[in-house]
Amino acid sequence: MYTLKPILAAIVFMAGYVSASALPEASSNIAQRQNLVPLSFGNAEWIWTDEEVGGDAPIGSRGFRYQIINPSPFILPICLTLAVAADNEYDLYVNGFNIGNDFELFETDSAFEDADIYNVPLNAEGQNIIAINATNGLLPTTSGLEDVPNPAGLIVTGIITFSTGLQEVLISNSTWLTLAAPTPANFFEATFNDAAWVPASDQGMDGVSPWGATTIVPNNVIGCLNF
Ligand SMILES: *[C@@H]1O[C@H](CO)[C@@H](O)[C@H](O)[C@H]1NC(C)=O
Ligand SMILES: *[C@@H]1O[C@H](CO)[C@@H](O)[C@H](O)[C@H]1NC(C)=O
């Protein structure tokens, strides 16, 4: 009877081993997640159009578009966690849907001091397009709000979660497209023709003057967990 014990233990051990190896994706997810870094602006750039002269750009709205590229046809994007901040306002769309905005232009808590965080489902197959209408507002001066050029910028960072558990960091930089003209209607639609759009201009990384560091609260967001 006692001699059965090690055999039973071996069977239990084997059963555990077999079921673990039957779930290669689950175990690889865990391994990949151990390397995760929380959502952070890191190397994200403040971007705008090339209209900026001496750090100032005209008042008005400009469109920005970014297409998520799948690393392979076998790794499907599931979900996007995004942090967005803008000087002065923004309206965010993903795949044609309005996801959120910050129109806090004249409040003390400006849209560029604290980023807003969004979790957005992605198309596992097909295109994934982020589109943002960012607006440079009037300049507050001692004599009121003036229609004069002033700093304008958009900064974005994100974590794309793929079907395998792989995660990729996405940032705003010159790979985003923009247009030096008021944001066109329907610019947010996946099918919008952006052939005339050009690479956005980098104005420096998070922390650069005149914005300083933009905060992400909470500071431990590690992307979508519910895939
Ligand atoms: C821009 O950011 C993406 C990640 O979103 C990165 O893959 C790419 O290398 C960056 N390009 C430049 C020019 O910084
Ligand atoms: C862009 O945002 C501005 C300010 O909110 C708004 O007036 C304008 O209609 C928006 N443009 C588009 C195409 O959504």
mmCIF file of C-alpha atoms and ligand atoms in Angstrom:
data_model
loop_
_atom_site.group_PDB
_atom_site.id
_atom_site.type_symbol
_atom_site.label_atom_id
_atom_site.label_comp_id
_atom_site.label_asym_id
_atom_site.label_seq_id
_atom_site.Cartn_x
_atom_site.Cartn_y
_atom_site.Cartn_z
ATOM 1 C CA MET A 1 0.000 0.000 0.000
ATOM 2 C CA TYR A 2 2.675 2.454 1.029
ATOM 3 C CA THR A 3 4.613 1.709 -2.145
ATOM 4 C CA LEU A 4 1.745 3.175 -4.181
ATOM 5 C CA LYS A 5 2.355 6.648 -2.811
ATOM 6 C CA PRO A 6 5.339 7.608 -5.007
ATOM 7 C CA ILE A 7 3.562 6.149 -8.021
ATOM 8 C CA LEU A 8 0.454 8.239 -7.334
ATOM 9 C CA ALA A 9 2.632 11.297 -6.818
ATOM 10 C CA ALA A 10 4.317 10.579 -10.158
ATOM 11 C CA ILE A 11 0.937 10.231 -11.878
ATOM 12 C CA VAL A 12 -0.274 13.513 -10.358
ATOM 13 C CA PHE A 13 2.964 15.177 -11.394
ATOM 14 C CA MET A 14 2.663 13.800 -14.942
ATOM 15 C CA ALA A 15 -0.984 14.886 -15.173
ATOM 16 C CA GLY A 16 -0.009 18.382 -14.139
ATOM 17 C CA TYR A 17 2.835 18.391 -16.619
ATOM 18 C CA VAL A 18 0.612 17.138 -19.472
ATOM 19 C CA SER A 19 -2.148 19.674 -18.869
ATOM 20 C CA ALA A 20 0.392 22.491 -18.655
ATOM 21 C CA SER A 21 2.033 21.494 -21.930
ATOM 22 C CA ALA A 22 -1.410 21.232 -23.577
ATOM 23 C CA LEU A 23 -1.815 24.973 -22.972
ATOM 24 C CA PRO A 24 1.307 26.449 -24.572
ATOM 25 C CA GLU A 25 -0.358 29.802 -25.199
ATOM 26 C CA ALA A 26 -1.416 30.242 -21.600
ATOM 27 C CA SER A 27 2.075 29.543 -20.264
ATOM 28 C CA SER A 28 3.733 31.791 -22.874
ATOM 29 C CA ASN A 29 1.337 34.616 -21.968
ATOM 30 C CA ILE A 30 2.574 34.443 -18.403
ATOM 31 C CA ALA A 31 6.200 34.534 -19.517
ATOM 32 C CA GLN A 32 5.643 37.538 -21.761
ATOM 33 C CA ARG A 33 3.635 39.420 -19.177
ATOM 34 C CA GLN A 34 6.498 39.189 -16.708
ATOM 35 C CA ASN A 35 8.433 41.537 -19.007
ATOM 36 C CA LEU A 36 5.699 44.155 -19.168
ATOM 37 C CA VAL A 37 6.356 47.784 -18.504
ATOM 38 C CA PRO A 38 3.484 50.017 -17.397
ATOM 39 C CA LEU A 39 1.949 52.583 -19.716
ATOM 40 C CA SER A 40 4.387 55.502 -19.873
ATOM 41 C CA PHE A 41 5.161 58.335 -22.277
ATOM 42 C CA GLY A 42 8.750 57.077 -22.443
ATOM 43 C CA ASN A 43 10.033 58.054 -25.880
ATOM 44 C CA ALA A 44 6.686 59.481 -27.061
ATOM 45 C CA GLU A 45 7.057 62.741 -29.008
ATOM 46 C CA TRP A 46 4.911 65.837 -28.905
ATOM 47 C CA ILE A 47 3.706 66.106 -32.510
ATOM 48 C CA TRP A 48 1.916 68.678 -34.660
ATOM 49 C CA THR A 49 1.981 69.839 -38.271
ATOM 50 C CA ASP A 50 5.007 71.637 -39.740
ATOM 51 C CA GLU A 51 3.172 74.962 -39.296
ATOM 52 C CA GLU A 52 4.960 75.551 -35.989
ATOM 53 C CA VAL A 53 7.297 78.588 -36.155
ATOM 54 C CA GLY A 54 9.429 79.392 -33.107
ATOM 55 C CA GLY A 55 7.310 76.993 -31.068
ATOM 56 C CA ASP A 56 3.998 78.602 -32.066
ATOM 57 C CA ALA A 57 1.322 77.278 -34.418
ATOM 58 C CA PRO A 58 -1.880 78.896 -35.690
ATOM 59 C CA ILE A 59 -5.145 78.510 -33.766
ATOM 60 C CA GLY A 60 -7.353 75.705 -35.029
ATOM 61 C CA SER A 61 -7.903 71.969 -35.337
ATOM 62 C CA ARG A 62 -5.593 69.518 -37.084
ATOM 63 C CA GLY A 63 -6.172 65.834 -37.787
ATOM 64 C CA PHE A 64 -3.774 62.995 -36.935
ATOM 65 C CA ARG A 65 -3.975 59.372 -38.079
ATOM 66 C CA TYR A 66 -2.018 56.244 -37.208
ATOM 67 C CA GLN A 67 -2.478 52.718 -38.500
ATOM 68 C CA ILE A 68 -1.515 49.792 -36.276
ATOM 69 C CA ILE A 69 0.663 47.327 -38.194
ATOM 70 C CA ASN A 70 0.281 43.655 -37.250
ATOM 71 C CA PRO A 71 3.655 41.977 -36.588
ATOM 72 C CA SER A 72 2.487 38.833 -38.415
ATOM 73 C CA PRO A 73 -0.711 37.419 -39.954
ATOM 74 C CA PHE A 74 -0.780 34.915 -37.087
ATOM 75 C CA ILE A 75 -0.606 37.457 -34.258
ATOM 76 C CA LEU A 76 -3.952 39.229 -34.029
ATOM 77 C CA PRO A 77 -4.452 42.565 -32.254
ATOM 78 C CA ILE A 78 -7.148 42.293 -29.601
ATOM 79 C CA CYS A 79 -7.106 45.426 -27.531
ATOM 80 C CA LEU A 80 -5.463 48.832 -27.187
ATOM 81 C CA THR A 81 -4.738 50.773 -24.018
ATOM 82 C CA LEU A 82 -4.093 54.404 -24.850
ATOM 83 C CA ALA A 83 -2.980 57.535 -22.959
ATOM 84 C CA VAL A 84 -3.655 60.835 -24.750
ATOM 85 C CA ALA A 85 -2.843 64.464 -23.951
ATOM 86 C CA ALA A 86 -3.049 67.580 -26.128
ATOM 87 C CA ASP A 87 -2.420 71.309 -26.135
ATOM 88 C CA ASN A 88 -5.161 72.327 -25.995
ATOM 89 C CA GLU A 89 -7.964 69.837 -26.734
ATOM 90 C CA TYR A 90 -8.548 66.525 -28.517
ATOM 91 C CA ASP A 91 -11.265 64.224 -29.751
ATOM 92 C CA LEU A 92 -10.230 60.537 -30.105
ATOM 93 C CA TYR A 93 -11.550 57.955 -32.579
ATOM 94 C CA VAL A 94 -10.550 54.328 -33.125
ATOM 95 C CA ASN A 95 -11.829 52.511 -36.213
ATOM 96 C CA GLY A 96 -14.418 55.226 -36.809
ATOM 97 C CA PHE A 97 -15.851 55.204 -33.275
ATOM 98 C CA ASN A 98 -15.618 58.224 -30.989
ATOM 99 C CA ILE A 99 -13.811 56.858 -27.918
ATOM 100 C CA GLY A 100 -13.384 59.993 -25.811
ATOM 101 C CA ASN A 101 -12.217 63.580 -25.648
ATOM 102 C CA ASP A 102 -10.820 66.315 -23.459
ATOM 103 C CA PHE A 103 -12.207 69.785 -24.036
ATOM 104 C CA GLU A 104 -10.785 71.289 -20.847
ATOM 105 C CA LEU A 105 -9.300 74.195 -22.780
ATOM 106 C CA PHE A 106 -9.940 76.952 -20.279
ATOM 107 C CA GLU A 107 -9.959 74.969 -17.070
ATOM 108 C CA THR A 108 -6.995 74.937 -14.730
ATOM 109 C CA ASP A 109 -6.528 71.189 -15.354
ATOM 110 C CA SER A 110 -5.353 71.513 -18.950
ATOM 111 C CA ALA A 111 -5.604 68.606 -21.369
ATOM 112 C CA PHE A 112 -1.809 68.447 -21.576
ATOM 113 C CA GLU A 113 -1.033 68.122 -17.862
ATOM 114 C CA ASP A 114 -2.830 64.838 -17.196
ATOM 115 C CA ALA A 115 -3.283 62.204 -19.878
ATOM 116 C CA ASP A 116 -6.569 60.360 -20.197
ATOM 117 C CA ILE A 117 -6.533 56.554 -20.405
ATOM 118 C CA TYR A 118 -8.724 54.440 -22.675
ATOM 119 C CA ASN A 119 -9.162 50.695 -23.268
ATOM 120 C CA VAL A 120 -10.399 50.018 -26.786
ATOM 121 C CA PRO A 121 -11.155 46.692 -28.521
ATOM 122 C CA LEU A 122 -9.345 46.238 -31.854
ATOM 123 C CA ASN A 123 -10.246 44.463 -35.087
ATOM 124 C CA ALA A 124 -8.475 41.110 -34.855
ATOM 125 C CA GLU A 125 -8.463 40.963 -38.648
ATOM 126 C CA GLY A 126 -8.447 44.009 -40.866
ATOM 127 C CA GLN A 127 -7.340 47.577 -40.280
ATOM 128 C CA ASN A 128 -6.961 49.402 -36.985
ATOM 129 C CA ILE A 129 -6.839 53.186 -37.318
ATOM 130 C CA ILE A 130 -6.392 55.719 -34.527
ATOM 131 C CA ALA A 131 -7.601 59.199 -35.521
ATOM 132 C CA ILE A 132 -7.394 62.332 -33.389
ATOM 133 C CA ASN A 133 -8.776 65.818 -33.991
ATOM 134 C CA ALA A 134 -6.475 68.055 -31.904
ATOM 135 C CA THR A 135 -7.227 71.734 -31.411
ATOM 136 C CA ASN A 136 -4.903 74.625 -30.665
ATOM 137 C CA GLY A 137 -6.999 77.111 -28.719
ATOM 138 C CA LEU A 138 -6.907 80.869 -28.196
ATOM 139 C CA LEU A 139 -4.033 82.147 -26.076
ATOM 140 C CA PRO A 140 -5.029 83.277 -22.557
ATOM 141 C CA THR A 141 -3.326 86.637 -21.821
ATOM 142 C CA THR A 142 -3.799 89.358 -19.224
ATOM 143 C CA SER A 143 -6.040 91.152 -21.732
ATOM 144 C CA GLY A 144 -8.169 88.052 -22.370
ATOM 145 C CA LEU A 145 -8.130 85.306 -24.977
ATOM 146 C CA GLU A 146 -6.170 86.248 -28.077
ATOM 147 C CA ASP A 147 -6.314 84.732 -31.541
ATOM 148 C CA VAL A 148 -2.553 84.489 -31.941
ATOM 149 C CA PRO A 149 -0.245 81.543 -32.703
ATOM 150 C CA ASN A 150 0.825 79.659 -29.575
ATOM 151 C CA PRO A 151 2.235 76.231 -28.657
ATOM 152 C CA ALA A 152 0.275 73.290 -30.072
ATOM 153 C CA GLY A 153 0.917 69.605 -29.552
ATOM 154 C CA LEU A 154 -0.407 66.094 -29.213
ATOM 155 C CA ILE A 155 1.233 63.243 -27.305
ATOM 156 C CA VAL A 156 0.089 59.612 -27.241
ATOM 157 C CA THR A 157 1.367 56.358 -25.850
ATOM 158 C CA GLY A 158 -0.290 52.969 -25.937
ATOM 159 C CA ILE A 159 0.027 49.247 -25.361
ATOM 160 C CA ILE A 160 -1.328 46.934 -28.047
ATOM 161 C CA THR A 161 -2.298 43.483 -26.725
ATOM 162 C CA PHE A 162 -2.187 40.654 -29.272
ATOM 163 C CA SER A 163 -3.918 37.250 -29.270
ATOM 164 C CA THR A 164 -0.745 35.452 -28.153
ATOM 165 C CA GLY A 165 -0.362 37.693 -25.106
ATOM 166 C CA LEU A 166 2.403 39.621 -26.863
ATOM 167 C CA GLN A 167 2.253 43.319 -26.150
ATOM 168 C CA GLU A 168 3.752 46.186 -28.120
ATOM 169 C CA VAL A 169 4.272 49.798 -27.178
ATOM 170 C CA LEU A 170 2.925 52.456 -29.530
ATOM 171 C CA ILE A 171 3.953 56.111 -29.339
ATOM 172 C CA SER A 172 3.247 59.354 -31.163
ATOM 173 C CA ASN A 173 6.110 60.281 -33.489
ATOM 174 C CA SER A 174 6.722 61.104 -37.153
ATOM 175 C CA THR A 175 5.102 57.827 -38.216
ATOM 176 C CA TRP A 176 1.745 59.514 -37.511
ATOM 177 C CA LEU A 177 0.178 61.344 -40.447
ATOM 178 C CA THR A 178 -1.266 64.853 -40.390
ATOM 179 C CA LEU A 179 -2.388 67.679 -42.653
ATOM 180 C CA ALA A 180 -1.472 71.382 -42.335
ATOM 181 C CA ALA A 181 -5.106 72.443 -42.720
ATOM 182 C CA PRO A 182 -8.296 72.304 -40.639
ATOM 183 C CA THR A 183 -9.282 68.705 -39.828
ATOM 184 C CA PRO A 184 -11.390 67.444 -42.744
ATOM 185 C CA ALA A 185 -14.834 65.941 -42.186
ATOM 186 C CA ASN A 186 -14.852 62.140 -41.828
ATOM 187 C CA PHE A 187 -11.090 62.143 -41.177
ATOM 188 C CA PHE A 188 -11.703 59.465 -38.509
ATOM 189 C CA GLU A 189 -13.161 56.844 -40.835
ATOM 190 C CA ALA A 190 -10.969 53.832 -41.606
ATOM 191 C CA THR A 191 -11.769 54.289 -45.311
ATOM 192 C CA PHE A 192 -10.841 58.018 -45.309
ATOM 193 C CA ASN A 193 -8.320 58.749 -48.070
ATOM 194 C CA ASP A 194 -5.238 60.176 -46.316
ATOM 195 C CA ALA A 195 -2.957 59.935 -49.372
ATOM 196 C CA ALA A 196 -2.321 63.713 -49.185
ATOM 197 C CA TRP A 197 -1.357 63.557 -45.495
ATOM 198 C CA VAL A 198 2.292 63.916 -44.445
ATOM 199 C CA PRO A 199 4.430 62.728 -41.490
ATOM 200 C CA ALA A 200 3.796 64.703 -38.303
ATOM 201 C CA SER A 201 6.575 66.976 -37.002
ATOM 202 C CA ASP A 202 8.322 65.943 -33.782
ATOM 203 C CA GLN A 203 8.694 68.694 -31.204
ATOM 204 C CA GLY A 204 10.588 66.752 -28.572
ATOM 205 C CA MET A 205 9.870 63.990 -26.101
ATOM 206 C CA ASP A 206 7.620 64.008 -23.069
ATOM 207 C CA GLY A 207 8.982 66.539 -20.586
ATOM 208 C CA VAL A 208 10.088 69.022 -23.245
ATOM 209 C CA SER A 209 9.301 72.750 -22.846
ATOM 210 C CA PRO A 210 6.746 74.328 -22.767
ATOM 211 C CA TRP A 211 4.668 71.371 -21.571
ATOM 212 C CA GLY A 212 6.915 69.663 -19.041
ATOM 213 C CA ALA A 213 6.134 66.113 -17.933
ATOM 214 C CA THR A 214 2.605 64.865 -18.577
ATOM 215 C CA THR A 215 1.284 62.507 -15.940
ATOM 216 C CA ILE A 216 -0.475 59.176 -16.367
ATOM 217 C CA VAL A 217 -2.592 58.277 -13.332
ATOM 218 C CA PRO A 218 -2.528 55.531 -12.174
ATOM 219 C CA ASN A 219 1.099 54.844 -13.115
ATOM 220 C CA ASN A 220 0.837 51.039 -13.157
ATOM 221 C CA VAL A 221 -1.469 50.361 -16.130
ATOM 222 C CA ILE A 222 -0.155 47.315 -18.013
ATOM 223 C CA GLY A 223 -2.659 47.119 -20.860
ATOM 224 C CA CYS A 224 -5.770 45.056 -21.473
ATOM 225 C CA LEU A 225 -6.011 41.944 -19.352
ATOM 226 C CA ASN A 226 -9.405 40.711 -20.537
ATOM 227 C CA PHE A 227 -8.554 39.010 -23.828
HETATM 228 C C1 LIG B 1 7.708 55.578 -33.957
HETATM 229 O O1 LIG B 1 7.068 54.809 -32.978
HETATM 230 C C2 LIG B 1 6.861 53.451 -33.344
HETATM 231 C C3 LIG B 1 6.070 52.814 -32.214
HETATM 232 O O2 LIG B 1 4.806 53.439 -32.134
HETATM 233 C C4 LIG B 1 8.192 52.778 -33.566
HETATM 234 O O3 LIG B 1 7.984 51.455 -33.999
HETATM 235 C C5 LIG B 1 8.968 53.554 -34.609
HETATM 236 O O4 LIG B 1 10.253 53.015 -34.743
HETATM 237 C C6 LIG B 1 9.092 55.022 -34.251
HETATM 238 N N1 LIG B 1 9.698 55.737 -35.366
HETATM 239 C C7 LIG B 1 10.482 56.794 -35.221
HETATM 240 C C8 LIG B 1 10.971 57.426 -36.472
HETATM 241 O O5 LIG B 1 10.780 57.221 -34.128
HETATM 242 C C1 LIG B 2 -12.334 69.317 -34.430
HETATM 243 O O1 LIG B 2 -12.479 69.885 -33.125
HETATM 244 C C2 LIG B 2 -12.984 71.214 -33.148
HETATM 245 C C3 LIG B 2 -12.983 71.721 -31.699
HETATM 246 O O2 LIG B 2 -13.742 70.890 -30.869
HETATM 247 C C4 LIG B 2 -14.369 71.219 -33.774
HETATM 248 O O3 LIG B 2 -14.842 72.544 -33.838
HETATM 249 C C5 LIG B 2 -14.291 70.625 -35.185
HETATM 250 O O4 LIG B 2 -15.584 70.511 -35.718
HETATM 251 C C6 LIG B 2 -13.660 69.249 -35.139
HETATM 252 N N1 LIG B 2 -13.468 68.775 -36.521
HETATM 253 C C7 LIG B 2 -13.822 67.534 -36.893
HETATM 254 C C8 LIG B 2 -13.633 67.210 -38.346
HETATM 255 O O5 LIG B 2 -14.279 66.702 -36.129
#
